[in-house]
Short mmCIF file of C-alpha atoms in Angstrom, two decimals:
data_model
loop_
_atom_site.label_atom_id
_atom_site.label_comp_id
_atom_site.label_asym_id
_atom_site.label_seq_id
_atom_site.Cartn_x
_atom_site.Cartn_y
_atom_site.Cartn_z
CA MET A 29 -8.66 -10.80 7.17
CA ASP A 30 -7.04 -14.07 8.57
CA GLY A 31 -5.11 -13.28 11.80
CA ALA A 32 -1.95 -15.40 11.03
CA SER A 33 0.62 -12.69 12.25
CA SER A 34 1.78 -11.65 15.68
CA LEU A 35 3.40 -8.30 15.73
CA GLY A 36 4.12 -7.95 19.37
CA ALA A 37 5.14 -4.59 20.78
CA ALA A 38 4.45 -2.67 17.33
CA GLY A 39 0.79 -2.83 18.21
CA ALA A 40 -0.72 -4.61 15.29
CA PRO A 41 -2.81 -7.70 14.90
CA GLY A 42 -1.69 -10.89 16.93
CA ARG A 43 -3.29 -14.10 17.97
CA ASP A 44 -3.47 -12.64 21.69
CA VAL A 45 -5.59 -9.69 20.73
CA GLN A 46 -8.85 -9.81 22.36
CA ALA A 47 -11.59 -10.12 19.77
CA ALA A 48 -15.39 -9.98 19.60
CA SER A 49 -17.46 -11.82 16.96
CA VAL A 50 -20.09 -10.11 14.99
CA GLU A 51 -22.84 -12.72 15.68
CA GLY A 52 -21.88 -12.83 19.41
CA SER A 53 -21.88 -8.84 19.75
CA THR A 54 -24.73 -7.54 22.15
CA GLN A 55 -25.22 -4.52 19.92
CA PRO A 56 -27.49 -4.51 16.79
CA PRO A 57 -25.35 -5.03 13.75
CA GLY A 58 -26.26 -1.50 12.16
CA ALA A 59 -25.66 0.48 15.53
CA SER A 60 -22.80 2.84 16.20
CA ALA A 61 -19.86 1.29 18.44
CA GLU A 62 -18.12 4.68 18.22
CA ALA A 63 -17.63 5.59 21.86
CA PRO A 64 -17.24 9.30 23.06
CA PRO A 65 -13.75 10.82 23.34
CA GLY A 66 -12.18 9.24 26.36
CA ASP A 67 -9.89 10.89 28.94
CA ALA A 68 -7.42 9.15 31.22
CA GLY A 69 -10.45 8.16 33.76
CA THR A 70 -12.20 6.40 31.14
CA VAL A 71 -9.17 4.34 30.08
CA SER A 72 -8.47 3.46 33.58
CA ARG A 73 -12.09 2.27 34.01
CA VAL A 74 -12.17 0.43 31.14
CA THR A 75 -8.77 -1.34 32.06
CA ALA A 76 -10.07 -2.08 35.67
CA ALA A 77 -13.42 -3.72 34.37
CA ALA A 78 -11.32 -5.69 31.89
CA ARG A 79 -9.03 -6.96 34.86
CA ARG A 80 -12.15 -7.61 36.97
CA GLY A 81 -13.77 -9.75 34.21
CA THR A 82 -10.96 -12.22 33.89
CA ALA A 83 -7.62 -12.74 35.46
CA ALA A 84 -6.58 -15.02 32.61
CA VAL A 85 -6.86 -12.29 29.86
CA ARG A 86 -3.46 -11.78 28.36
CA PRO A 87 -1.74 -8.23 28.64
CA ALA A 88 -2.30 -7.63 24.86
CA ALA A 89 -6.25 -8.14 25.25
CA LEU A 90 -6.28 -5.76 28.16
CA ARG A 91 -4.29 -3.28 26.04
CA GLU A 92 -6.96 -3.65 23.35
CA GLY A 93 -9.97 -3.00 25.52
CA ALA A 94 -8.20 -0.06 27.22
CA LEU A 95 -7.15 1.65 24.07
CA LEU A 96 -10.48 1.11 22.33
CA PRO A 97 -12.23 4.34 23.56
CA ALA A 98 -9.09 6.46 22.63
CA ARG A 99 -8.67 4.97 19.35
CA THR A 100 -12.32 5.35 18.54
CA ALA A 101 -11.88 9.19 19.69
CA TYR A 102 -8.87 9.84 17.50
CA ARG A 103 -10.56 8.16 14.48
CA ARG A 104 -13.54 10.40 14.83
CA ALA A 105 -10.99 13.36 15.13
CA TRP A 106 -9.45 12.09 11.83
CA MET A 107 -12.70 11.76 10.08
CA ARG A 108 -13.64 15.62 10.91
CA ARG A 109 -10.68 16.33 8.72
CA GLY A 110 -11.82 14.13 5.98
CA ARG A 111 -13.34 15.00 2.54
CA ASP A 112 -16.47 13.40 1.58
CA ILE A 113 -16.26 11.46 -1.89
CA THR A 114 -19.51 9.47 -1.68
CA ARG A 115 -21.02 10.71 -4.85
CA ALA A 116 -17.65 10.16 -6.92
CA MET A 117 -17.21 6.84 -5.29
CA THR A 118 -20.80 5.70 -6.25
CA ARG A 119 -20.14 6.59 -10.03
CA ALA A 120 -16.74 4.88 -10.53
CA SER A 121 -16.47 1.34 -11.72
CA CYS A 122 -14.04 -0.47 -9.86
CA LEU A 123 -11.84 -3.59 -9.20
CA VAL A 124 -11.70 -4.40 -5.49
CA VAL A 125 -8.41 -6.29 -4.30
CA ALA A 126 -8.78 -8.44 -1.12
CA PRO A 127 -6.19 -10.20 0.49
CA HIS A 128 -8.44 -12.99 1.84
CA PRO A 129 -12.11 -13.56 1.69
CA ASP A 130 -13.94 -11.15 4.16
CA ASP A 131 -11.52 -8.20 3.69
CA GLU A 132 -13.73 -7.01 0.75
CA THR A 133 -16.70 -6.65 3.01
CA LEU A 134 -14.84 -5.23 6.06
CA GLY A 135 -12.77 -2.67 4.04
CA CYS A 136 -15.05 -1.73 1.19
CA GLY A 137 -18.61 -3.23 1.96
CA VAL A 138 -20.28 0.20 2.04
CA SER A 139 -18.84 1.49 -1.14
CA ILE A 140 -19.61 -2.06 -3.09
CA MET A 141 -23.29 -1.61 -1.98
CA ARG A 142 -23.68 2.03 -2.95
CA LYS A 143 -22.03 1.18 -6.38
CA ARG A 144 -24.21 -1.89 -7.23
CA GLU A 145 -27.43 0.20 -5.99
CA ALA A 146 -26.44 2.65 -8.75
CA GLY A 147 -25.87 0.04 -11.21
CA THR A 148 -21.95 0.73 -11.12
CA GLN A 149 -19.75 -2.44 -12.15
CA VAL A 150 -17.83 -3.82 -9.18
CA THR A 151 -15.16 -6.76 -9.57
CA VAL A 152 -13.84 -8.24 -6.49
CA VAL A 153 -10.49 -10.34 -6.75
CA ILE A 154 -9.56 -12.39 -3.68
CA VAL A 155 -5.88 -12.98 -3.58
CA SER A 156 -5.27 -15.77 -1.08
CA ASP A 157 -7.02 -19.16 -0.68
CA GLY A 158 -7.89 -18.69 3.10
CA ALA A 159 -6.60 -21.94 3.99
CA ALA A 160 -4.65 -20.80 6.89
CA ALA A 161 -7.54 -19.24 8.88
CA GLU A 162 -7.57 -19.86 12.63
CA PRO A 163 -8.93 -22.16 14.11
CA ALA A 164 -8.24 -24.61 11.47
CA TYR A 165 -10.99 -27.13 12.03
CA LEU A 166 -11.24 -28.54 8.61
CA PRO A 167 -8.70 -29.96 6.24
CA PRO A 168 -7.31 -27.14 3.91
CA ALA A 169 -8.93 -28.15 0.83
CA GLU A 170 -12.58 -28.28 2.78
CA LEU A 171 -11.66 -24.80 4.21
CA ILE A 172 -10.79 -23.40 0.98
CA ALA A 173 -13.89 -24.35 -0.60
CA LEU A 174 -16.00 -23.24 2.36
CA ARG A 175 -14.42 -19.82 2.32
CA LYS A 176 -15.02 -19.53 -1.25
CA GLU A 177 -18.73 -20.33 -0.77
CA GLU A 178 -18.87 -17.89 2.14
CA ALA A 179 -17.48 -15.10 -0.17
CA ARG A 180 -19.86 -15.72 -2.93
CA ARG A 181 -22.83 -15.40 -0.37
CA ALA A 182 -21.50 -12.25 1.26
CA GLY A 183 -21.07 -10.92 -2.36
CA THR A 184 -24.72 -11.55 -3.00
CA ARG A 185 -25.73 -9.86 0.35
CA LEU A 186 -23.51 -6.85 -1.06
CA GLY A 187 -25.29 -6.84 -4.32
CA LEU A 188 -22.45 -8.80 -6.50
CA ARG A 189 -23.14 -11.36 -8.92
CA ALA A 190 -20.97 -14.70 -8.56
CA ALA A 191 -19.19 -13.67 -11.84
CA ASP A 192 -18.07 -10.44 -10.14
CA ILE A 193 -15.79 -12.42 -7.66
CA ARG A 194 -12.44 -13.76 -9.02
CA PHE A 195 -10.17 -16.15 -6.94
CA LEU A 196 -6.52 -16.11 -7.44
CA ASP A 197 -5.87 -19.00 -5.06
CA VAL A 198 -2.40 -17.87 -3.88
CA PRO A 199 -1.44 -19.97 -0.60
CA ASP A 200 -2.72 -18.05 2.44
CA THR A 201 0.03 -16.44 4.71
CA LEU A 202 2.39 -16.83 1.66
CA VAL A 203 1.41 -13.93 -0.64
CA GLY A 204 4.74 -12.20 -0.01
CA GLU A 205 6.47 -15.00 -1.97
CA HIS A 206 4.17 -14.55 -4.79
CA VAL A 207 4.06 -10.97 -5.38
CA GLU A 208 5.33 -11.24 -8.91
CA GLU A 209 2.70 -13.77 -9.88
CA VAL A 210 -0.12 -11.61 -8.17
CA ALA A 211 1.02 -8.53 -9.73
CA GLU A 212 1.00 -10.22 -13.21
CA ARG A 213 -2.52 -11.61 -12.69
CA LEU A 214 -3.85 -8.21 -11.54
CA ALA A 215 -2.33 -6.42 -14.40
CA GLU A 216 -4.35 -8.99 -16.58
CA LEU A 217 -7.40 -8.22 -14.75
CA ILE A 218 -7.06 -4.28 -15.07
CA LYS A 219 -6.55 -4.95 -18.87
CA GLU A 220 -9.68 -7.02 -19.07
CA LEU A 221 -11.94 -4.94 -17.05
CA GLU A 222 -10.71 -1.52 -17.65
CA PRO A 223 -12.02 -0.29 -14.29
CA GLU A 224 -12.04 3.50 -13.43
CA GLN A 225 -10.80 2.84 -9.86
CA LEU A 226 -8.98 0.34 -7.80
CA LEU A 227 -9.48 -0.16 -4.17
CA ILE A 228 -6.58 -1.87 -2.42
CA PRO A 229 -5.28 -2.60 1.26
CA THR A 230 -3.21 0.04 2.77
CA SER A 231 0.49 -0.15 2.64
CA CYS A 232 0.84 -0.47 6.26
CA GLU A 233 -1.53 -2.83 7.18
CA GLY A 234 1.04 -4.71 9.49
CA HIS A 235 -0.27 -8.14 8.07
CA PRO A 236 2.06 -9.91 5.57
CA ASP A 237 -0.45 -11.00 3.15
CA HIS A 238 -2.24 -7.49 3.11
CA ASP A 239 1.36 -5.54 2.61
CA ALA A 240 2.13 -7.97 -0.04
CA THR A 241 -1.27 -7.48 -1.65
CA ASN A 242 -0.81 -3.82 -1.66
CA ALA A 243 2.93 -4.19 -3.28
CA ALA A 244 1.53 -6.35 -5.88
CA ALA A 245 -1.45 -4.02 -6.94
CA VAL A 246 0.98 -1.09 -7.01
CA GLU A 247 3.16 -2.90 -9.36
CA ALA A 248 0.19 -4.06 -11.52
CA VAL A 249 -0.79 -0.30 -11.92
CA LYS A 250 3.07 0.54 -12.83
CA ARG A 251 2.95 -2.26 -15.47
CA THR A 252 -0.44 -1.40 -17.19
CA GLY A 253 -0.07 2.28 -17.03
CA PHE A 254 -3.18 2.41 -15.13
CA SER A 255 -4.39 6.13 -14.96
CA GLY A 256 -7.49 5.69 -13.05
CA GLN A 257 -8.16 6.28 -9.27
CA VAL A 258 -6.13 4.07 -6.92
CA LEU A 259 -7.47 4.32 -3.13
CA GLU A 260 -6.17 2.47 -0.07
CA TYR A 261 -8.73 0.80 2.67
CA GLY A 262 -7.86 -0.30 6.08
CA VAL A 263 -8.60 -3.58 7.85
CA TRP A 264 -5.75 -4.56 10.12
CA LEU A 265 -4.83 -1.05 10.01
CA TRP A 266 -7.42 -0.31 12.75
CA THR A 267 -5.86 -2.59 15.16
CA HIS A 268 -2.78 -0.48 15.58
CA TRP A 269 -3.43 3.07 14.11
CA PRO A 270 -2.92 5.62 15.48
CA TRP A 271 0.00 4.11 17.20
CA THR A 272 1.47 2.72 14.09
CA ARG A 273 5.21 2.33 14.12
CA GLY A 274 6.09 -0.84 12.12
CA TYR A 275 8.41 -3.85 12.97
CA GLY A 276 10.91 -3.54 15.79
CA THR A 277 10.07 -0.27 17.26
CA GLU A 278 9.58 0.57 21.20
CA GLY A 279 6.42 -0.35 23.01
CA TYR A 280 3.83 2.36 24.19
CA THR A 281 6.29 4.97 25.34
CA PRO A 282 4.60 8.54 26.66
CA ARG A 283 5.59 9.99 23.21
CA ARG A 284 4.01 7.31 21.07
CA MET A 285 0.68 7.28 23.33
CA LEU A 286 0.41 11.01 23.33
CA ARG A 287 2.44 12.79 20.35
CA ASP A 288 1.95 9.93 17.67
CA PRO A 289 -1.94 10.18 17.33
CA MET A 290 -1.87 13.94 16.73
CA ASP A 291 0.76 13.32 14.00
CA ARG A 292 -1.48 10.62 12.40
CA ILE A 293 -4.37 12.79 12.45
CA ARG A 294 -2.66 15.94 10.90
CA GLU A 295 -0.23 14.15 8.38
CA VAL A 296 -3.00 13.09 5.91
CA ARG A 297 -6.66 13.97 5.09
CA PRO A 298 -8.87 10.86 4.69
CA LEU A 299 -11.49 10.33 2.07
CA LEU A 300 -14.85 9.61 3.41
CA VAL A 301 -17.88 7.34 2.08
CA GLY A 302 -21.02 7.82 3.83
CA ALA A 303 -22.25 4.71 5.60
CA LYS A 304 -25.54 5.80 6.88
CA GLY A 305 -28.06 3.21 6.47
CA TYR A 306 -25.62 0.70 5.13
CA ARG A 307 -23.80 -0.65 8.12
CA SER A 308 -26.49 -3.22 9.23
CA ARG A 309 -26.50 -4.50 5.73
CA GLN A 310 -22.75 -4.73 5.89
CA ALA A 311 -22.78 -6.78 9.14
CA TYR A 312 -25.25 -9.06 7.49
CA ALA A 313 -22.82 -9.70 4.43
CA LEU A 314 -19.84 -10.07 7.19
CA ALA A 315 -22.04 -12.72 8.85
CA ALA A 316 -21.93 -14.86 5.71
CA HIS A 317 -18.19 -15.50 6.44
CA SER A 318 -19.33 -17.55 9.31
CA SER A 319 -15.98 -19.47 9.73
CA GLN A 320 -14.40 -15.97 10.62
CA VAL A 321 -17.01 -14.33 12.54
CA SER A 322 -19.08 -17.12 14.32
CA GLY A 323 -16.77 -17.17 17.51
CA SER A 324 -14.92 -19.98 19.37
CA ARG A 325 -18.26 -21.69 20.78
CA ALA A 326 -19.38 -22.15 17.38
CA GLY A 327 -15.98 -23.47 16.14
CA GLY A 328 -15.30 -20.21 14.20
CA ALA A 329 -12.81 -17.38 14.48
CA THR A 330 -13.46 -14.00 16.22
CA LEU A 331 -12.45 -10.32 14.89
CA PRO A 332 -10.73 -7.70 17.32
CA ARG A 333 -13.00 -5.51 18.54
CA SER A 334 -10.97 -2.33 17.26
CA LEU A 335 -11.44 -3.73 13.76
CA LEU A 336 -15.39 -4.19 14.39
CA ALA A 337 -15.58 -0.64 15.92
CA ALA A 338 -14.41 0.83 12.44
CA THR A 339 -17.19 -1.09 10.53
CA ARG A 340 -19.60 0.76 12.84
CA SER A 341 -18.34 4.30 12.04
CA PRO A 342 -20.42 6.95 10.26
CA PHE A 343 -18.13 6.79 7.09
CA GLU A 344 -16.06 4.26 5.32
CA LEU A 345 -12.74 5.72 5.18
CA TYR A 346 -10.19 5.58 2.14
CA LEU A 347 -6.62 7.05 1.53
CA GLU A 348 -4.92 8.18 -1.53
CA SER A 349 -2.34 5.43 -2.59
CA GLY A 350 0.84 5.61 -0.80
CA ALA A 351 -0.44 8.44 1.75
CA LEU A 352 0.73 6.16 4.80
CA SER A 353 3.81 4.50 3.01
CA HIS A 354 6.24 6.31 5.60
CA LEU A 355 4.60 3.96 8.29
CA ASN A 356 5.14 0.62 6.36
CA PHE A 357 5.83 -2.46 8.38
CA THR A 358 8.16 -4.15 5.50
CA PRO A 359 11.52 -4.07 6.51
CA GLY A 360 13.50 -1.59 4.58
CA ASP A 361 10.83 0.58 3.81
#
């Protein structure tokens, strides 16, 4: 998930986004963090509380807290338009393509557990080595080794075997410079494993490594003539959706705040996998990535509140490949 990007006004992930750690949350791992739909008064109260809490919080952190109730309400509305694919998801063997260690748990944890419970084959391939994770409290080689061990531990908690997790070891933050290599190696895995399904990051994640991973996976599909199902999952998507606009666009104008969410909800029907009974186990798996979720007091990183809220919703959400490509962050798209 590595938060190495800072996208400013576009509303996508950045270092100054207020975050909450998994272990530091006051809510039980399996409890729902989905708030009821908020009105202007709710947003005002959240903003006021955040300002009273600390005068040193940066503007982006205040915005994160203020927008969380509305973001949650819009996501709920989007899910009401969705189509349940739980049964089909459970039966399909798959290759999960994760940009960093922990993205497989954040984006696909519920589906992985459902598949493994049914005896369905799942292979996870982690593209980058995770060496650029923040805070960088270990030398790169040691951090790489640690994050691999964390990924294996999390995989075990999701029902995977050590052999089910592959590592491409592409330099963290530089996946965009290795798209050709990643595409070729993913193509080799598709030929070797012959999965019925690919689960890949959305094309408009807004994080360079995630967007590059999507591009590489799409290219691998073309090269192999893969005819199975290709679905996209969100990780960083939830830190800017439904106000996604890509790089270099205006800030939070009235039109963007009020009209864009309606467009996002109406334009695409999401695909839903039931998460009831699985969220606490997903949180347990995520806790295995301790370098990423233990919080600053323990010397680790934290996750944005909006991202964590998505992992507590009643459904894990997927999209048909390319469904949100019109929102891509990549310049020129």
